[in-house]
Structures are given as structure tokens and as C-alpha cells.
N, CA and C atoms as an extended XYZ file, in Angstrom:
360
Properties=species:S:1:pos:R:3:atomname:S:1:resname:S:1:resid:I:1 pbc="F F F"
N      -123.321     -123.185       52.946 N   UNK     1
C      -123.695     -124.531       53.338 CA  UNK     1
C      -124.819     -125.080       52.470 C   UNK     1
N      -126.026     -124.674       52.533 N   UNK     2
C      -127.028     -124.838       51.147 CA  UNK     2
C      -126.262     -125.044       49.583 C   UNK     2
N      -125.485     -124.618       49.175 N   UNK     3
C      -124.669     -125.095       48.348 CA  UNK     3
C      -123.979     -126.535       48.035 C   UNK     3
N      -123.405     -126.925       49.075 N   UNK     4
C      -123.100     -128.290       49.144 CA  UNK     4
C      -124.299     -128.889       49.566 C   UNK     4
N      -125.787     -128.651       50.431 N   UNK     5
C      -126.178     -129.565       50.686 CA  UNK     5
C      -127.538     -129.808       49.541 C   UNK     5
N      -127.509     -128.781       48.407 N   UNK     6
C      -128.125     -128.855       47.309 CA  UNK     6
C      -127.067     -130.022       46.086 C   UNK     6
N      -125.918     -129.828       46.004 N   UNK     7
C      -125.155     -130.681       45.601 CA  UNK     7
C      -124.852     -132.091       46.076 C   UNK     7
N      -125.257     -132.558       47.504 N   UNK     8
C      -125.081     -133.534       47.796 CA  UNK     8
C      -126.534     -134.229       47.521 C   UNK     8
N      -127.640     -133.422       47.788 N   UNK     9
C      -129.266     -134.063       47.339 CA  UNK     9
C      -128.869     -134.914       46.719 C   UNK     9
N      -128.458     -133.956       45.206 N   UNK    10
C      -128.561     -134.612       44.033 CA  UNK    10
C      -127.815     -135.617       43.594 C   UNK    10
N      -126.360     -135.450       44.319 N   UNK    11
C      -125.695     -136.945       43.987 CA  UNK    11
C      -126.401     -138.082       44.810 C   UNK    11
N      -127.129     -137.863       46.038 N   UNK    12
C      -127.608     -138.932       46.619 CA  UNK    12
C      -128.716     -139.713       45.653 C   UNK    12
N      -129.594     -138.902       44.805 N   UNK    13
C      -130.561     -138.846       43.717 CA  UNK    13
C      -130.226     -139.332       42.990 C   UNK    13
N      -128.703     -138.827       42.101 N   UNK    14
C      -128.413     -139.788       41.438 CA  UNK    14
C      -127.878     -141.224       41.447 C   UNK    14
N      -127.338     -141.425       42.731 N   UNK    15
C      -127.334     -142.712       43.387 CA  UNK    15
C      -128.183     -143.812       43.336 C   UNK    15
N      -129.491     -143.095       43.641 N   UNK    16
C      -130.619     -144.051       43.714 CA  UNK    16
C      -130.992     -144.196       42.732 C   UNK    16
N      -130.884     -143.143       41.458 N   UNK    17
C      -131.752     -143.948       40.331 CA  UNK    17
C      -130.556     -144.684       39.654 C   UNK    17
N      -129.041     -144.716       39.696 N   UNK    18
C      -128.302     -145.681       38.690 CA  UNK    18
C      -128.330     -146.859       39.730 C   UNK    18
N      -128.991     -147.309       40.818 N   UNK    19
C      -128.594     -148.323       41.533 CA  UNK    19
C      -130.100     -148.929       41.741 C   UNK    19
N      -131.083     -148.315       40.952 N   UNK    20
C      -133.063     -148.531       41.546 CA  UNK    20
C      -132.749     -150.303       40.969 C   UNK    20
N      -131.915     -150.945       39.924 N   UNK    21
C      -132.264     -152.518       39.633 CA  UNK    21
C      -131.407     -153.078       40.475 C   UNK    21
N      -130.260     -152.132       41.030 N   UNK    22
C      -129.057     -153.687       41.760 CA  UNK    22
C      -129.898     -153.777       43.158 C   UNK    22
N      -130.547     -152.459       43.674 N   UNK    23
C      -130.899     -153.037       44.819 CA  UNK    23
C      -133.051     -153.017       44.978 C   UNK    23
N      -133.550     -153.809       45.549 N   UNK    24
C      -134.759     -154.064       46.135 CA  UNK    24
C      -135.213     -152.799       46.900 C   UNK    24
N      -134.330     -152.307       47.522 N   UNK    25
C      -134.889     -151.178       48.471 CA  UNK    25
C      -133.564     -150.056       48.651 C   UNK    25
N      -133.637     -149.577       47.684 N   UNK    26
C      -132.493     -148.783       47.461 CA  UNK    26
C      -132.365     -147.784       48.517 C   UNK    26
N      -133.606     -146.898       48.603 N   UNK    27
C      -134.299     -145.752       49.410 CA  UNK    27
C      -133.840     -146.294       50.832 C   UNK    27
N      -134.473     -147.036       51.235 N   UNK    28
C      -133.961     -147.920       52.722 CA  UNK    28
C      -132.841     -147.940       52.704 C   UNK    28
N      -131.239     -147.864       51.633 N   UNK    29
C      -130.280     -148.581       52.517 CA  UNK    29
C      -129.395     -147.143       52.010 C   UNK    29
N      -130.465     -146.208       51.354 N   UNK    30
C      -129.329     -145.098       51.171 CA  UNK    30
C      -130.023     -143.983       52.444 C   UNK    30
N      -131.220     -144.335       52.937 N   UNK    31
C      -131.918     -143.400       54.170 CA  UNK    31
C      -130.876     -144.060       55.158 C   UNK    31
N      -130.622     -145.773       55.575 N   UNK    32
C      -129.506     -146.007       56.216 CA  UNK    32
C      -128.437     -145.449       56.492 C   UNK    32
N      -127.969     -145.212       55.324 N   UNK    33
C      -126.526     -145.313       55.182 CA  UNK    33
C      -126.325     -143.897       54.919 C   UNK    33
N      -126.987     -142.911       54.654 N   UNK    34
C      -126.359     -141.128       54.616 CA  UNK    34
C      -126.660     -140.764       56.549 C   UNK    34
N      -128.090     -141.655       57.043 N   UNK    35
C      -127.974     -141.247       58.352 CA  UNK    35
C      -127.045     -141.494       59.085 C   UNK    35
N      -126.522     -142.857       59.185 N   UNK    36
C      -125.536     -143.182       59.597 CA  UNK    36
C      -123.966     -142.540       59.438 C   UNK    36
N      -124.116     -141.689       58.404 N   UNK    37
C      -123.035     -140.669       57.792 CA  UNK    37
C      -122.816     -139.782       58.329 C   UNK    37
N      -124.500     -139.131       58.505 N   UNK    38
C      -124.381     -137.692       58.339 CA  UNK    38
C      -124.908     -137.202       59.781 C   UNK    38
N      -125.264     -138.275       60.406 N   UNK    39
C      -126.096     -137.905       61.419 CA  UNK    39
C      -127.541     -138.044       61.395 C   UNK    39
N      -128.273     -139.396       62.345 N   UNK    40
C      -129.484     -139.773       62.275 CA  UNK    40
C      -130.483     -138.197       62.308 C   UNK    40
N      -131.247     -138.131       61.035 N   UNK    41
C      -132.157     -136.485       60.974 CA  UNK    41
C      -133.178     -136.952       59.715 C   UNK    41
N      -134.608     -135.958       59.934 N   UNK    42
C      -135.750     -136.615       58.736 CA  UNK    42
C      -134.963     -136.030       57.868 C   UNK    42
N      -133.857     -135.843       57.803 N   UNK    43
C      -133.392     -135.191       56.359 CA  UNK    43
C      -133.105     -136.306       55.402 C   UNK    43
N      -132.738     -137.410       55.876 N   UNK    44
C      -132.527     -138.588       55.243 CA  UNK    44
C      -133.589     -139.760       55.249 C   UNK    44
N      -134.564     -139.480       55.397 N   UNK    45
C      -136.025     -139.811       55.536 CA  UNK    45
C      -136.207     -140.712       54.372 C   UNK    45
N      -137.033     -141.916       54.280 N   UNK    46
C      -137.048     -142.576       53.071 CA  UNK    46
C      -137.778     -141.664       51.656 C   UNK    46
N      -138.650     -140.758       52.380 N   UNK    47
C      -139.322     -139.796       51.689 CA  UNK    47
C      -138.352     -138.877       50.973 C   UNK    47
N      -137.509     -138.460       52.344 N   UNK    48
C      -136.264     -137.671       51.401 CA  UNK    48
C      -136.011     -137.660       50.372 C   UNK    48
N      -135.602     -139.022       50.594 N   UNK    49
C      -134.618     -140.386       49.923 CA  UNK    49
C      -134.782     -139.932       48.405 C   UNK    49
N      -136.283     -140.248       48.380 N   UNK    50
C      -137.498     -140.193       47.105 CA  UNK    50
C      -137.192     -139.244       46.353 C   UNK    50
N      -137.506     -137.759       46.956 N   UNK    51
C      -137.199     -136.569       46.462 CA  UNK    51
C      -136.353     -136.205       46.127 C   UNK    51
N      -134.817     -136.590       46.565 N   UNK    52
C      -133.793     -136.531       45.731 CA  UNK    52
C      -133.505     -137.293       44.799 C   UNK    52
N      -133.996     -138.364       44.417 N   UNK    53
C      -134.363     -139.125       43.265 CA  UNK    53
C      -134.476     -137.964       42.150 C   UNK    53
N      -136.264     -138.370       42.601 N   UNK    54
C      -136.652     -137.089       41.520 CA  UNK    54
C      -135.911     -135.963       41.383 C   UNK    54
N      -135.253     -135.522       42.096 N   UNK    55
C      -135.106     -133.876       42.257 CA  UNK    55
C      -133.720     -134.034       40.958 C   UNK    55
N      -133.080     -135.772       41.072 N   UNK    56
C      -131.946     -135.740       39.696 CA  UNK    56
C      -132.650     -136.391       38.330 C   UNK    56
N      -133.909     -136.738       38.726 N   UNK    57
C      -134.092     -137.113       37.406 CA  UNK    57
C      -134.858     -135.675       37.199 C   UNK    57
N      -135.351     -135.230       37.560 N   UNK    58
C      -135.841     -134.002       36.659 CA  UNK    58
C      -134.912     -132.820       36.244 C   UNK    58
N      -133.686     -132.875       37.219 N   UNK    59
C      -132.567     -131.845       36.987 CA  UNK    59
C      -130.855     -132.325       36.862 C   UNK    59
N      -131.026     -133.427       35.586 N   UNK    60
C      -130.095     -134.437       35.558 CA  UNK    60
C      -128.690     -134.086       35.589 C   UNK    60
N      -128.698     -132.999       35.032 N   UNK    61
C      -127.457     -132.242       34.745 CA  UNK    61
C      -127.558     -131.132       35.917 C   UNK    61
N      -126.118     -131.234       36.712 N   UNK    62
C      -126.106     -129.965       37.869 CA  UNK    62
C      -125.359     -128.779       36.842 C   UNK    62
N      -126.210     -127.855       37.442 N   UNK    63
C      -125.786     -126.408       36.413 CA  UNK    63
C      -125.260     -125.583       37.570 C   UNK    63
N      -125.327     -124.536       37.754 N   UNK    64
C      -125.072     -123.522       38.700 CA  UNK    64
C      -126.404     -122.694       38.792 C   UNK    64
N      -127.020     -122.766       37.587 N   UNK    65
C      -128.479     -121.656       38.203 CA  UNK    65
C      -129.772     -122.561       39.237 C   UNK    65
N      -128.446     -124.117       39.684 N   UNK    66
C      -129.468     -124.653       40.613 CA  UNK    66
C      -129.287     -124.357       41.974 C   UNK    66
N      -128.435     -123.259       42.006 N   UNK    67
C      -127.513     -123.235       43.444 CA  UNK    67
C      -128.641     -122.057       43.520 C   UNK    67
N      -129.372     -121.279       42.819 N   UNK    68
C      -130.540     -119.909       42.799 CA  UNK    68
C      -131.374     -120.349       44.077 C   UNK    68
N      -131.647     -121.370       43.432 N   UNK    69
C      -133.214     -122.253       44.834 CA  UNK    69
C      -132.511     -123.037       46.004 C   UNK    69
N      -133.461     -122.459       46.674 N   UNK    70
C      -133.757     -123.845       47.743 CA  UNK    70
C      -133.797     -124.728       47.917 C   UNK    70
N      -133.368     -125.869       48.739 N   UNK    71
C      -134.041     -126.886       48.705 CA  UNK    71
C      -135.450     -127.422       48.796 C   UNK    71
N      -136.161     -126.015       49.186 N   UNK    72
C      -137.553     -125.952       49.619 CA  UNK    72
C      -138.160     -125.976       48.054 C   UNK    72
N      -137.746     -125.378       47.747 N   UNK    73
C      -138.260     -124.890       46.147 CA  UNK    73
C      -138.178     -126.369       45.822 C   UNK    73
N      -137.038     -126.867       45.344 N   UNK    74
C      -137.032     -128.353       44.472 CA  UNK    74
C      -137.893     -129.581       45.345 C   UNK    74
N      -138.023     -129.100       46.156 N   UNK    75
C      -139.389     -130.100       46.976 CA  UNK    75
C      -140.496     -129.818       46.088 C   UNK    75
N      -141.354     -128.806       46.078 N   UNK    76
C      -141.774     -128.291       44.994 CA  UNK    76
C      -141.784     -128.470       44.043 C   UNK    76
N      -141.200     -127.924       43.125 N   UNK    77
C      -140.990     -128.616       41.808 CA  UNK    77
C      -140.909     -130.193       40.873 C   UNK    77
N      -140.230     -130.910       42.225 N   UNK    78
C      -140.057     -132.162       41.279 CA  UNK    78
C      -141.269     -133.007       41.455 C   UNK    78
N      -142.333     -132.840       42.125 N   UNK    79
C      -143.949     -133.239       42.167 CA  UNK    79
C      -144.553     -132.728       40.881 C   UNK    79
N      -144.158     -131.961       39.886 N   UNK    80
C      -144.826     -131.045       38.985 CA  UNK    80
C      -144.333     -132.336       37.757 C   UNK    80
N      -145.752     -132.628       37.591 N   UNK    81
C      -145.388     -133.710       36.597 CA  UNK    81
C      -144.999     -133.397       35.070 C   UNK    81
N      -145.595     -132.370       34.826 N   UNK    82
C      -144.713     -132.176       33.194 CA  UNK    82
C      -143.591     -131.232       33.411 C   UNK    82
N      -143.121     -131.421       32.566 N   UNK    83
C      -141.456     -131.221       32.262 CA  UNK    83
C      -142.160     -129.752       32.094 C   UNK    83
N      -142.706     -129.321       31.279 N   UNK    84
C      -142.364     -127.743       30.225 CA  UNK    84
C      -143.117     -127.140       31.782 C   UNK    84
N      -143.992     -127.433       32.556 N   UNK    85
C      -144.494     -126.849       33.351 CA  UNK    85
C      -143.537     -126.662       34.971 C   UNK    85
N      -142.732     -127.447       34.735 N   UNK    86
C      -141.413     -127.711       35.818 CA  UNK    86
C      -140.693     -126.553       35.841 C   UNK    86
N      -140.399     -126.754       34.927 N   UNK    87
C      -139.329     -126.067       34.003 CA  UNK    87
C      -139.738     -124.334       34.389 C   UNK    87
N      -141.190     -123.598       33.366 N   UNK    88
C      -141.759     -122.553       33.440 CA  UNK    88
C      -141.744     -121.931       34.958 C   UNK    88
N      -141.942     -123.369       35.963 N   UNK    89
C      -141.784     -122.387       37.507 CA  UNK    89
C      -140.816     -121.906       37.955 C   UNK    89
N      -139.780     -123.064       37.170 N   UNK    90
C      -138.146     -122.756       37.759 CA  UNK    90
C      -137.482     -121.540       37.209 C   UNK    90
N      -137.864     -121.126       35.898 N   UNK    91
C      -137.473     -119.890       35.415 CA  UNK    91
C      -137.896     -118.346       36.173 C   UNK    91
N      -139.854     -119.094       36.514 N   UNK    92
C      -140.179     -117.845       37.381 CA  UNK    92
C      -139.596     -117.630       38.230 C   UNK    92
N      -138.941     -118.640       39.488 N   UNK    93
C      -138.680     -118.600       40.571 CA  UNK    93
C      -137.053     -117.801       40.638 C   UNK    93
N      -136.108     -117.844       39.292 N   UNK    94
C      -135.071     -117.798       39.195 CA  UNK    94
C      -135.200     -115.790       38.623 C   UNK    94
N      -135.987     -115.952       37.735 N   UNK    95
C      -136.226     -114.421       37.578 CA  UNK    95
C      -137.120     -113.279       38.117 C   UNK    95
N      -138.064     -114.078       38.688 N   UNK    96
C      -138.504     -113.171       40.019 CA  UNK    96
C      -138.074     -113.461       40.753 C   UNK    96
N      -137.289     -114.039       41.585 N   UNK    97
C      -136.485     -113.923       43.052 CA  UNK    97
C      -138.328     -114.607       43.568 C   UNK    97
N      -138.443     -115.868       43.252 N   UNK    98
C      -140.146     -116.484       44.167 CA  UNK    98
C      -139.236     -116.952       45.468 C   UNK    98
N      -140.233     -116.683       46.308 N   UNK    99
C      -139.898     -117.689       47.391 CA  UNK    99
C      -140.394     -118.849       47.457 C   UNK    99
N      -140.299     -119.847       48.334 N   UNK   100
C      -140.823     -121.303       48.161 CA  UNK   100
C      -141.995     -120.961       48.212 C   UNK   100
N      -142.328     -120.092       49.236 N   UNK   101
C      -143.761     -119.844       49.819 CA  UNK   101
C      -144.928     -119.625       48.649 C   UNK   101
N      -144.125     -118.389       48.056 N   UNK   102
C      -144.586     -118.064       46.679 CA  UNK   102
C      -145.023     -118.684       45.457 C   UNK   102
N      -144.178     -119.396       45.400 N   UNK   103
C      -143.957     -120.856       44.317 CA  UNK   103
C      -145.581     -121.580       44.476 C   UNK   103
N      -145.591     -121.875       45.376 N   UNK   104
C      -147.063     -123.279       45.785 CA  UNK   104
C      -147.851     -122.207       45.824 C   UNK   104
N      -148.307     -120.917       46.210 N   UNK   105
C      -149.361     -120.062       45.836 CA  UNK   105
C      -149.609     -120.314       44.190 C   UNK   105
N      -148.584     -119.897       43.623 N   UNK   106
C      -147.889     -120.273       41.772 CA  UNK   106
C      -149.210     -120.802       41.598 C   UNK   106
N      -148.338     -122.710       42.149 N   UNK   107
C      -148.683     -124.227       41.536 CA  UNK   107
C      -150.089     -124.579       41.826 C   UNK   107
N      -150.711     -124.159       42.904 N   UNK   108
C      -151.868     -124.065       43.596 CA  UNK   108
C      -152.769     -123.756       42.723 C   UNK   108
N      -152.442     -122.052       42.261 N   UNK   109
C      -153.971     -121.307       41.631 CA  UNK   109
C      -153.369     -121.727       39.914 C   UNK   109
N      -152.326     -122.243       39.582 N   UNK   110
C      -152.481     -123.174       38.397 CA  UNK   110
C      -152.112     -121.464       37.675 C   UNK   110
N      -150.985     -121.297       37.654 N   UNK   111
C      -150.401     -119.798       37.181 CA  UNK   111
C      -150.250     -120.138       35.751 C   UNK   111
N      -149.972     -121.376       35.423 N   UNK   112
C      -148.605     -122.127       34.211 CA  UNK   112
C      -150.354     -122.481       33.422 C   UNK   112
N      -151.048     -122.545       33.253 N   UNK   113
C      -151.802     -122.746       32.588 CA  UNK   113
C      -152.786     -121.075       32.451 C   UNK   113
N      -153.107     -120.447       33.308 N   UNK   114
C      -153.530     -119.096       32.926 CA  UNK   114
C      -152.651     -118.190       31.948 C   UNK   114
N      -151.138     -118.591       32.271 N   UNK   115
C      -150.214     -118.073       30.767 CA  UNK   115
C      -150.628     -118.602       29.751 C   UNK   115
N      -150.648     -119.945       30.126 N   UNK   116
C      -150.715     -120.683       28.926 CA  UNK   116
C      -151.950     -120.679       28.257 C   UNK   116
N      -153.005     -120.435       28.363 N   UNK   117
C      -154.529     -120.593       28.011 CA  UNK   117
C      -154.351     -118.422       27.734 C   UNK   117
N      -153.527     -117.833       28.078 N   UNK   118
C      -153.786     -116.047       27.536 CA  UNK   118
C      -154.816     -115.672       28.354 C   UNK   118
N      -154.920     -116.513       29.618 N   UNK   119
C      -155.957     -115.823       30.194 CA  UNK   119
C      -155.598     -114.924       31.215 C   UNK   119
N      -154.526     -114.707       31.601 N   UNK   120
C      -154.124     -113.804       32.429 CA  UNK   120
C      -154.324     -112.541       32.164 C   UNK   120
């Protein structure tokens, strides 16, 4: 089930960003209109909404090593404003087996820059 509902995020994501100029309040009428679908739940939250945005513009192309994470995880991640540092967690998370939990300990104590600076 996480499978499809990691695959549906992202088409909802990509929804919103090829449609962010035809409509004024895109977020509003796609939080509408998947609740109304799928069943009124904060899963379709305007916030949601947001995060699956991001969650396709930062992971534009669906691969299969996105089916690895969580949805918890890509909550996570798509707040991580540079790309190479996005990226570096998603590899950790995919080759250490991170948990979400794990992950924001990561992003928190700033892991991606102690590699990066050799100070580890």
C-alpha cells in the first residue's frame, strides 16, 4: 500500500506544479478535490498539498529506489534546501537502512556538512 501511496504523492505534486499558473489556489482545489476522492483526512491537508509539490520537484523523475523510503522520510527531505545535500541524505537513508527518526537526528546535528568540512 505505501507503494501506491508514495506514487500517488507524487503525481498529485506533479499536478500542482504543471497547473501552479492556470490556477490561483491550486493547493486548495487539489486538498478539495483528492479529499473528496479519497476520503476527507490531514493527508490531503493544504500543507500536504505543498509537500507533494516539493516532494516532485525535488524527485522529478519516479525511479524505483523511491519506493526504499517513506513517506516520512520525503517529508524530510524535501525541506533540505540544496540539492547535493538532499540528495547525500537520500543515499544515506537508502544505504544504511535510516529510519525517518534517524534521518532528522542526521539533518539536525548537520551530518552533510561534518563530511563535508573532514571533520568527522
Amino acid at each position: 500500500m505505501i507503494y501506491n501511496n508514495l506514487y500517488l504523492f507524487w503525481r498529485i505534486g506533479k499536478y500542482c506544479y504543471e497547473n501552479r499558473n492556470f490556477y490561483n489556489n491550486v493547493f486548495s482545489r487539489c486538498s478539495t478535490l483528492f479529499s473528496y476522492k479519497f476520503g476527507i483526512s490531514n493527508v490531503f491537508s493544504i500543507n500536504n498539498i505543498k509537500i507533494m509539490k516539493n516532494f516532485y520537484c525535488c524527485f522529478p523523475i519516479f525511479f524505483d529506489r523511491l519506493f526504499e523510503l517513506s513517506w516520512k522520510h520525503y517529508q524530510q527531505l524535501v525541506v533540505i534546501k540544496s540539492k547535493e545535500e538532499r540528495i547525500f541524505y537520500f543515499n544515506v537513508c537508502i544505504f544504511c537502512k535510516i529510519n525517518s527518526d534517524d534521518l532528522e537526528k542526521l539533518v539536525v546535528n548537520k551530518y552533510f556538512d561534518l563530511i563535508k568540512k573532514d571533520k568527522f
